[in-house]
mmCIF file of C-alpha atoms in Angstrom:
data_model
loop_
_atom_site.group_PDB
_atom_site.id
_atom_site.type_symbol
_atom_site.label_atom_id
_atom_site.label_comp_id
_atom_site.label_asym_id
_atom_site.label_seq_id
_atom_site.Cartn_x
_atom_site.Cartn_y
_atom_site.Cartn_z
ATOM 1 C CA UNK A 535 10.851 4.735 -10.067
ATOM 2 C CA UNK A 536 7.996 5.989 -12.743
ATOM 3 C CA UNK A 537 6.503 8.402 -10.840
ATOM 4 C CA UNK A 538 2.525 9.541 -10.616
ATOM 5 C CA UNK A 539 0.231 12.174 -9.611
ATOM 6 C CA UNK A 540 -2.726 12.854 -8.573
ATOM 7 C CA UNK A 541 -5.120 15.718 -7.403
ATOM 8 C CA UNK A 542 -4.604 15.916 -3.430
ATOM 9 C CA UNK A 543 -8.679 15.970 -2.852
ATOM 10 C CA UNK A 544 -11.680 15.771 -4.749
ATOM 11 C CA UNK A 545 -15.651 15.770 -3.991
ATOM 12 C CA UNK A 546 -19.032 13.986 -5.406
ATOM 13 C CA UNK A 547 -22.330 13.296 -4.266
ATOM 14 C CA UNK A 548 -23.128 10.197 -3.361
ATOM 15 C CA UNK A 549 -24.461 7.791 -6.254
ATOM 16 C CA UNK A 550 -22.689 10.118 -8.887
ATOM 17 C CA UNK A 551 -19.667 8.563 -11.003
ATOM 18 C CA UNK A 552 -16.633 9.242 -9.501
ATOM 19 C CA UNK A 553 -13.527 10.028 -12.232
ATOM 20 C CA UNK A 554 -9.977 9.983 -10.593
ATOM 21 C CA UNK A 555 -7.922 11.261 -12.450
ATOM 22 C CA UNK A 556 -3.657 10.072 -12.428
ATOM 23 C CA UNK A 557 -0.708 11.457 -14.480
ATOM 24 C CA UNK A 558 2.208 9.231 -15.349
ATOM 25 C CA UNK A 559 4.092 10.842 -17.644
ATOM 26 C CA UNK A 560 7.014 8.589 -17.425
ATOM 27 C CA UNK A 561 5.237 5.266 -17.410
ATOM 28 C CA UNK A 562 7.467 2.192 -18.854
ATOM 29 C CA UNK A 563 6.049 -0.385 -21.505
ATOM 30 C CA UNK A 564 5.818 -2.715 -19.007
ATOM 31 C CA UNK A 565 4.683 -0.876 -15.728
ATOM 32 C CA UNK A 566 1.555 -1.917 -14.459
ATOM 33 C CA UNK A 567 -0.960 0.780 -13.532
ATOM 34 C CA UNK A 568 -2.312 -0.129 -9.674
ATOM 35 C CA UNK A 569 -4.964 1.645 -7.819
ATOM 36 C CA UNK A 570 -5.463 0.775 -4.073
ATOM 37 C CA UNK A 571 -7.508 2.722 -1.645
ATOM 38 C CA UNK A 572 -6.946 3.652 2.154
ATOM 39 C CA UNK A 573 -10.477 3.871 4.377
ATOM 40 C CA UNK A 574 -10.521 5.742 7.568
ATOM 41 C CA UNK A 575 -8.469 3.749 10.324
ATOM 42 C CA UNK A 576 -7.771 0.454 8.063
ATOM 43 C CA UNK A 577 -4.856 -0.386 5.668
ATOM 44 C CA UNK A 578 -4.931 -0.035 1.775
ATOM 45 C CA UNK A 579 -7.004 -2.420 -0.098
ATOM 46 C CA UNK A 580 -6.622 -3.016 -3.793
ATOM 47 C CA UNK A 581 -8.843 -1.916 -6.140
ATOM 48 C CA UNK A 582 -8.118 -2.372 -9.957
ATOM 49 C CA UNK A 583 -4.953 -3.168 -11.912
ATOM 50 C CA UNK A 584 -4.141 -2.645 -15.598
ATOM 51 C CA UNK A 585 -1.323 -2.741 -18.383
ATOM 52 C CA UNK A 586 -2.939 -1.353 -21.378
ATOM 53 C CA UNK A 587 -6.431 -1.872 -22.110
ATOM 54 C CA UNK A 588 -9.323 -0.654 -20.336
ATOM 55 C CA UNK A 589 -10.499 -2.928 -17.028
ATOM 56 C CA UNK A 590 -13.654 -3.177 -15.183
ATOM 57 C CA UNK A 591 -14.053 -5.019 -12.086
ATOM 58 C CA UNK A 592 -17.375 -5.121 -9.441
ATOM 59 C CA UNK A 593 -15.352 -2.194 -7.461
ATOM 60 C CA UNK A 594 -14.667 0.231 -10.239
ATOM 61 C CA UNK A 595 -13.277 0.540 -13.817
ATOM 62 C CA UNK A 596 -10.026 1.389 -14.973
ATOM 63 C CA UNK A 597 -9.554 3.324 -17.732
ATOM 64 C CA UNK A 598 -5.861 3.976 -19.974
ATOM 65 C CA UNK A 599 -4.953 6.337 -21.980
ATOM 66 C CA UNK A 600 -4.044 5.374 -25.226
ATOM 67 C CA UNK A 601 -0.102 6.493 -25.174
ATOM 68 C CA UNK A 602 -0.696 5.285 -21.355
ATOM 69 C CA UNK A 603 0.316 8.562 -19.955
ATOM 70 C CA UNK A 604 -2.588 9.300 -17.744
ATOM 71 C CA UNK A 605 -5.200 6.940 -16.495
ATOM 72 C CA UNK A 606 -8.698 7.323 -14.751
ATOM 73 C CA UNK A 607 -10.404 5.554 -12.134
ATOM 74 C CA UNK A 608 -14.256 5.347 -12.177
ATOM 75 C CA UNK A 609 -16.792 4.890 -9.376
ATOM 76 C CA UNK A 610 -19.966 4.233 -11.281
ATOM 77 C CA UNK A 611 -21.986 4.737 -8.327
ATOM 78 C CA UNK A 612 -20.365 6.355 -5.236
ATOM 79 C CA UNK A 613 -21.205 5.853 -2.238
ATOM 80 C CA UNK A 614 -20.440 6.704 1.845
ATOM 81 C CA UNK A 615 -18.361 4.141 2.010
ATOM 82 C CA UNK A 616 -16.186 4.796 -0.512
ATOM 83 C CA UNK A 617 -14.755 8.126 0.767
ATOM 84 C CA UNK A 618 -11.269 6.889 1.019
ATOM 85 C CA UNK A 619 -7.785 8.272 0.240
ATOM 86 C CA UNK A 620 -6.860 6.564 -3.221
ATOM 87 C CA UNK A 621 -3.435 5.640 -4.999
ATOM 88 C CA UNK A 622 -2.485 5.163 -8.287
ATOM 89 C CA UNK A 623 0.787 3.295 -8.068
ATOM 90 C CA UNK A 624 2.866 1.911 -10.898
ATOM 91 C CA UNK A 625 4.894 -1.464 -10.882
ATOM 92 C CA UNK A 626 7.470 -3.256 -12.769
ATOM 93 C CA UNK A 627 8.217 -6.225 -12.304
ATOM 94 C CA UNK A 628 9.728 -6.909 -8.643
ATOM 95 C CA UNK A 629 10.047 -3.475 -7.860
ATOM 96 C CA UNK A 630 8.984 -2.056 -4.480
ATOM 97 C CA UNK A 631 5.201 -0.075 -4.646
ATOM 98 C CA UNK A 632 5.893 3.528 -3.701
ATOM 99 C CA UNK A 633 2.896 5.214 -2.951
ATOM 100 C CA UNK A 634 2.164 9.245 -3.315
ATOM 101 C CA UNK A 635 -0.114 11.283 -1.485
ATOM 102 C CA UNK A 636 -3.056 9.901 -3.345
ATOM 103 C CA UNK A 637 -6.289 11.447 -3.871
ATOM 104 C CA UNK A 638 -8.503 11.926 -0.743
ATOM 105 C CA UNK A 639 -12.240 11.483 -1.648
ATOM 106 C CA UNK A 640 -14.952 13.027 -0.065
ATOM 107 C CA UNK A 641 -18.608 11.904 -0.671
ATOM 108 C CA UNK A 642 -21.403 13.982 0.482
ATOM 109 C CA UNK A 643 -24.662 12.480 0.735
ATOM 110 C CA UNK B 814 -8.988 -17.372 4.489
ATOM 111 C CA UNK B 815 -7.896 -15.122 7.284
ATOM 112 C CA UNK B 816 -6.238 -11.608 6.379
ATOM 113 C CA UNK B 817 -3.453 -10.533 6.947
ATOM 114 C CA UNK B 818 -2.707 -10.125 10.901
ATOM 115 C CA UNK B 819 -0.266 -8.143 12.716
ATOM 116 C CA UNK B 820 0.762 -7.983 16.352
ATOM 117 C CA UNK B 821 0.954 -5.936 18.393
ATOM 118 C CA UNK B 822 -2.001 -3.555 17.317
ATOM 119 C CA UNK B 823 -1.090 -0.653 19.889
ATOM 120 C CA UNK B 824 2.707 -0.213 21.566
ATOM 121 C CA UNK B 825 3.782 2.527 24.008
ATOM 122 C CA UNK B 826 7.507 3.116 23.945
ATOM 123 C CA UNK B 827 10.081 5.331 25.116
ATOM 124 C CA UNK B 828 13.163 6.809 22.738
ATOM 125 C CA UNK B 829 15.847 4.564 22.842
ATOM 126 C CA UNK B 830 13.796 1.618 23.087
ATOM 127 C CA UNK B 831 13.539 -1.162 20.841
ATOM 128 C CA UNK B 832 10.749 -2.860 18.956
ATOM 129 C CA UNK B 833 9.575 -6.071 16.992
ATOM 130 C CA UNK B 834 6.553 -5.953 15.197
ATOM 131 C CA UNK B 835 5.028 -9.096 13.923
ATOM 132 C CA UNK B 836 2.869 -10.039 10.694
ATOM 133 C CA UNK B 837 1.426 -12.979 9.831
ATOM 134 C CA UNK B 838 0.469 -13.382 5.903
ATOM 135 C CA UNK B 839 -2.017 -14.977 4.495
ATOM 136 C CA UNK B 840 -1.909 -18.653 3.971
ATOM 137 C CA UNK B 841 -0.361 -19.544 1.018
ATOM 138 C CA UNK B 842 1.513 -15.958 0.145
ATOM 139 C CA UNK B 843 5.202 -15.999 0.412
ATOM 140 C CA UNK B 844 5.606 -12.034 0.507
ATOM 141 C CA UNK B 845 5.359 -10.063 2.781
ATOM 142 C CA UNK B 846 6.104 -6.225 2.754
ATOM 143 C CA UNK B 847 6.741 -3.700 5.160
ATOM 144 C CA UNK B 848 5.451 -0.014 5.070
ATOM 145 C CA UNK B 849 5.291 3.349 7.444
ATOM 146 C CA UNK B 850 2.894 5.368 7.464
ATOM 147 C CA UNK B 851 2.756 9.190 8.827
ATOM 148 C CA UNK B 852 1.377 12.048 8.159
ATOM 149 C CA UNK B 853 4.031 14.383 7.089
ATOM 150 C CA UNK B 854 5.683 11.674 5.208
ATOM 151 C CA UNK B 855 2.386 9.083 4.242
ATOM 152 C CA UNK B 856 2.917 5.516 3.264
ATOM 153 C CA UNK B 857 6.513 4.582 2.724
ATOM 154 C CA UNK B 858 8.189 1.296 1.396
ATOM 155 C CA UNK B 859 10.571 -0.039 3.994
ATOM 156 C CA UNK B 860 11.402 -3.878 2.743
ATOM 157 C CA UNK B 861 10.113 -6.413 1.305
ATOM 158 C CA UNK B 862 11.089 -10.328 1.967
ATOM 159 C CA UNK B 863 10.224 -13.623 -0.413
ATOM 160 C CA UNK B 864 11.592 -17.315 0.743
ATOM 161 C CA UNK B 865 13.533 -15.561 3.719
ATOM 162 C CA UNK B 866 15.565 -13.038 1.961
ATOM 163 C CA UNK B 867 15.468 -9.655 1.541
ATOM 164 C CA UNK B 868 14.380 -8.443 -2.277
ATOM 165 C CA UNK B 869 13.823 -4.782 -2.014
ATOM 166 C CA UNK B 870 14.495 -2.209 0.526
ATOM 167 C CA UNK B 871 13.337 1.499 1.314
ATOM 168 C CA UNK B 872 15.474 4.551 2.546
ATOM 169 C CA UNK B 873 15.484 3.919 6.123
ATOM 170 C CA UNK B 874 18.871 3.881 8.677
ATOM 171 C CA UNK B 875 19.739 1.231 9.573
ATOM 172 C CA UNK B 876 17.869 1.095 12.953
ATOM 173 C CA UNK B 877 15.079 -0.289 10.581
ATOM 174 C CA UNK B 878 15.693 -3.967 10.217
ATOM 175 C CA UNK B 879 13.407 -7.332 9.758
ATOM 176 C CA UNK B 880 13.279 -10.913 8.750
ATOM 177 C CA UNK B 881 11.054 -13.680 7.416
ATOM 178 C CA UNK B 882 11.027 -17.269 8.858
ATOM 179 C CA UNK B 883 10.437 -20.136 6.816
ATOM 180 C CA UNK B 884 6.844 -20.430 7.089
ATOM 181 C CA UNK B 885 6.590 -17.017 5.559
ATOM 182 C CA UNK B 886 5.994 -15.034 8.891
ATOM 183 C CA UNK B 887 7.826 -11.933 9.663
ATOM 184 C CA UNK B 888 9.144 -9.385 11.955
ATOM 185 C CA UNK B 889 10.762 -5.518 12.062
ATOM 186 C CA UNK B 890 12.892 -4.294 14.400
ATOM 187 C CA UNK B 891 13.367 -0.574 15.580
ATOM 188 C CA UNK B 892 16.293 -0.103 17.617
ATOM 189 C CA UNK B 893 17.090 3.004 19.778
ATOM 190 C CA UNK B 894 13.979 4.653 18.623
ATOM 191 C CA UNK B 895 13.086 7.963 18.208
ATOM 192 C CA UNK B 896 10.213 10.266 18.716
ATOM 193 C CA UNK B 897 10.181 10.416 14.586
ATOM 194 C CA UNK B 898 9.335 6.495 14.775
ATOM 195 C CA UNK B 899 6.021 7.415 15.627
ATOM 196 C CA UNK B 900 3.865 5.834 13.263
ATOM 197 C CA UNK B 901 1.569 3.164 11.445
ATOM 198 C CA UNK B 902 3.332 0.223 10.567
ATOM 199 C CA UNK B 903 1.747 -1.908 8.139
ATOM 200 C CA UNK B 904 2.419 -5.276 6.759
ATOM 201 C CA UNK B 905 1.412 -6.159 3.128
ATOM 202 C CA UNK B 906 1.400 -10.109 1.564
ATOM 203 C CA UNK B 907 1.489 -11.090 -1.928
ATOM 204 C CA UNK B 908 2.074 -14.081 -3.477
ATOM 205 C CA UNK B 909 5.179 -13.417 -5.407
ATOM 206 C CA UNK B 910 4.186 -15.324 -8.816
ATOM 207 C CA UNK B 911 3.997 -12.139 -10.586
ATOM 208 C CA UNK B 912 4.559 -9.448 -8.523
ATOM 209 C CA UNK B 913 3.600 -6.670 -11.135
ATOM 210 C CA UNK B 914 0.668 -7.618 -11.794
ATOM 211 C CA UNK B 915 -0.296 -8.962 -8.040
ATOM 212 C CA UNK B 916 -2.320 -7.468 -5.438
ATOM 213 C CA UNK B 917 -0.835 -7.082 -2.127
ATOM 214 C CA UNK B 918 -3.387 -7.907 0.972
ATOM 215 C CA UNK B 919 -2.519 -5.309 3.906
ATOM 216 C CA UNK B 920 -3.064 -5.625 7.535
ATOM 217 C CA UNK B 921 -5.014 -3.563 9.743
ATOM 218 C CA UNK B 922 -1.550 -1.757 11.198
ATOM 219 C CA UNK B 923 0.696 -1.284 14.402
ATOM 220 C CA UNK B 924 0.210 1.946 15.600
ATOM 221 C CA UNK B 925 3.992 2.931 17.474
ATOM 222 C CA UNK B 926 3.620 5.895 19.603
ATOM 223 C CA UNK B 927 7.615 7.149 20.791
ATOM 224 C CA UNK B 928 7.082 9.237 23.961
#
């Protein structure tokens, strides 16, 4: 399994852009890059997927490197409620999701 | 479209108990995927089941099992359990099309406590 990582904890202020950052190094042609994020007390929910171009969705946006070694998540506008634990996963094919330690975001007001 | 839902939501056992948790996917989704979550050890991939079979599987003994009925719904098992079982257990669905490039829909979570 293509493995990732990412800073264990980062801080913004709330309405600042938020940039997570995530290293894949060994990233396949055809892994997808996934991002999901955990809130307090609820299960992961999904937040942006990509292959290689950039994506933006009304969450975040999802930006790849171009030899798609690293990629970045961005927050345009953080907010309380977005202080979460996030993962950047990748997946090929059928393969099982493994998930890291993530990123734990705080968000001061 | 209801979520994902999984029962029991709380469970009290005793090592060397057994346990079946349920999940229910969402309507339509054919996937459904199993994960435990801890602190030391945070979210880990136990198995995964499409049309009633077994398609990928996590490192877990063997104490670990579960199944998927026809209408997509499915169960774990944790025999003789341990205090180590501890844990969140959370069910994931999908739709299976395309599985790289789907999202999988999570449930709010068992929470096992092994006493």
């Amino acid at each position: 399994d293509a493995k990732t990582t990412q800073p264990n904890s980062m801080e913004s202020n709330e309405e600042e852009p938020v940039h997570l950052p995530c290293n894949h190094s060994t990233i396949s042609g055809t892994d997808y890059i996934h991002w999901y994020r955990q809130l307090p007390s609820q299960g992961p929910e999904y937040v942006i997927h990509g292959l290689t171009s950039n994506v933006n969705n009304r969450m975040a946006s999802l930006a790849i490197a171009e030899d798609r070694k690293s990629s970045t998540l961005i927050l345009h506008r953080a907010t309380l409620r977005d202080a979460a634990v996030y993962y950047c996963i990748l997946r090929k094919g059928a393969q099982k999701l493994v998930f890291g330690q993530g990123t734990r975001l705080t968000i001061n007001p | 479209k209801a979520g994902v839902t999984q029962t029991p939501r709380y469970l009290i056992k005793t090592r060397g108990q057994q346990v079946t948790l349920s999940c229910s996917p969402i309507s339509g989704h054919r996937s459904v995927s199993w994960y435990q979550q801890t602190p030391g050890q945070g979210l880990q991939f136990l198995f995964e089941y499409f049309s009633e079979t077994q398609r990928n599987k996590g490192n877990f003994p063997g104490r670990f099992s579960g199944r998927q009925f026809s209408n997509s719904r499915s169960e774990m098992n944790v025999s003789t359990l341990e205090l180590g079982d501890s844990a969140l257990y959370l069910c994931a669905s999908s739709l299976f099309y395309n599985p790289s490039q789907e999202t999988q829909y999570f449930g709010p979570g068992t929470r096992l406590l092994v006493l």
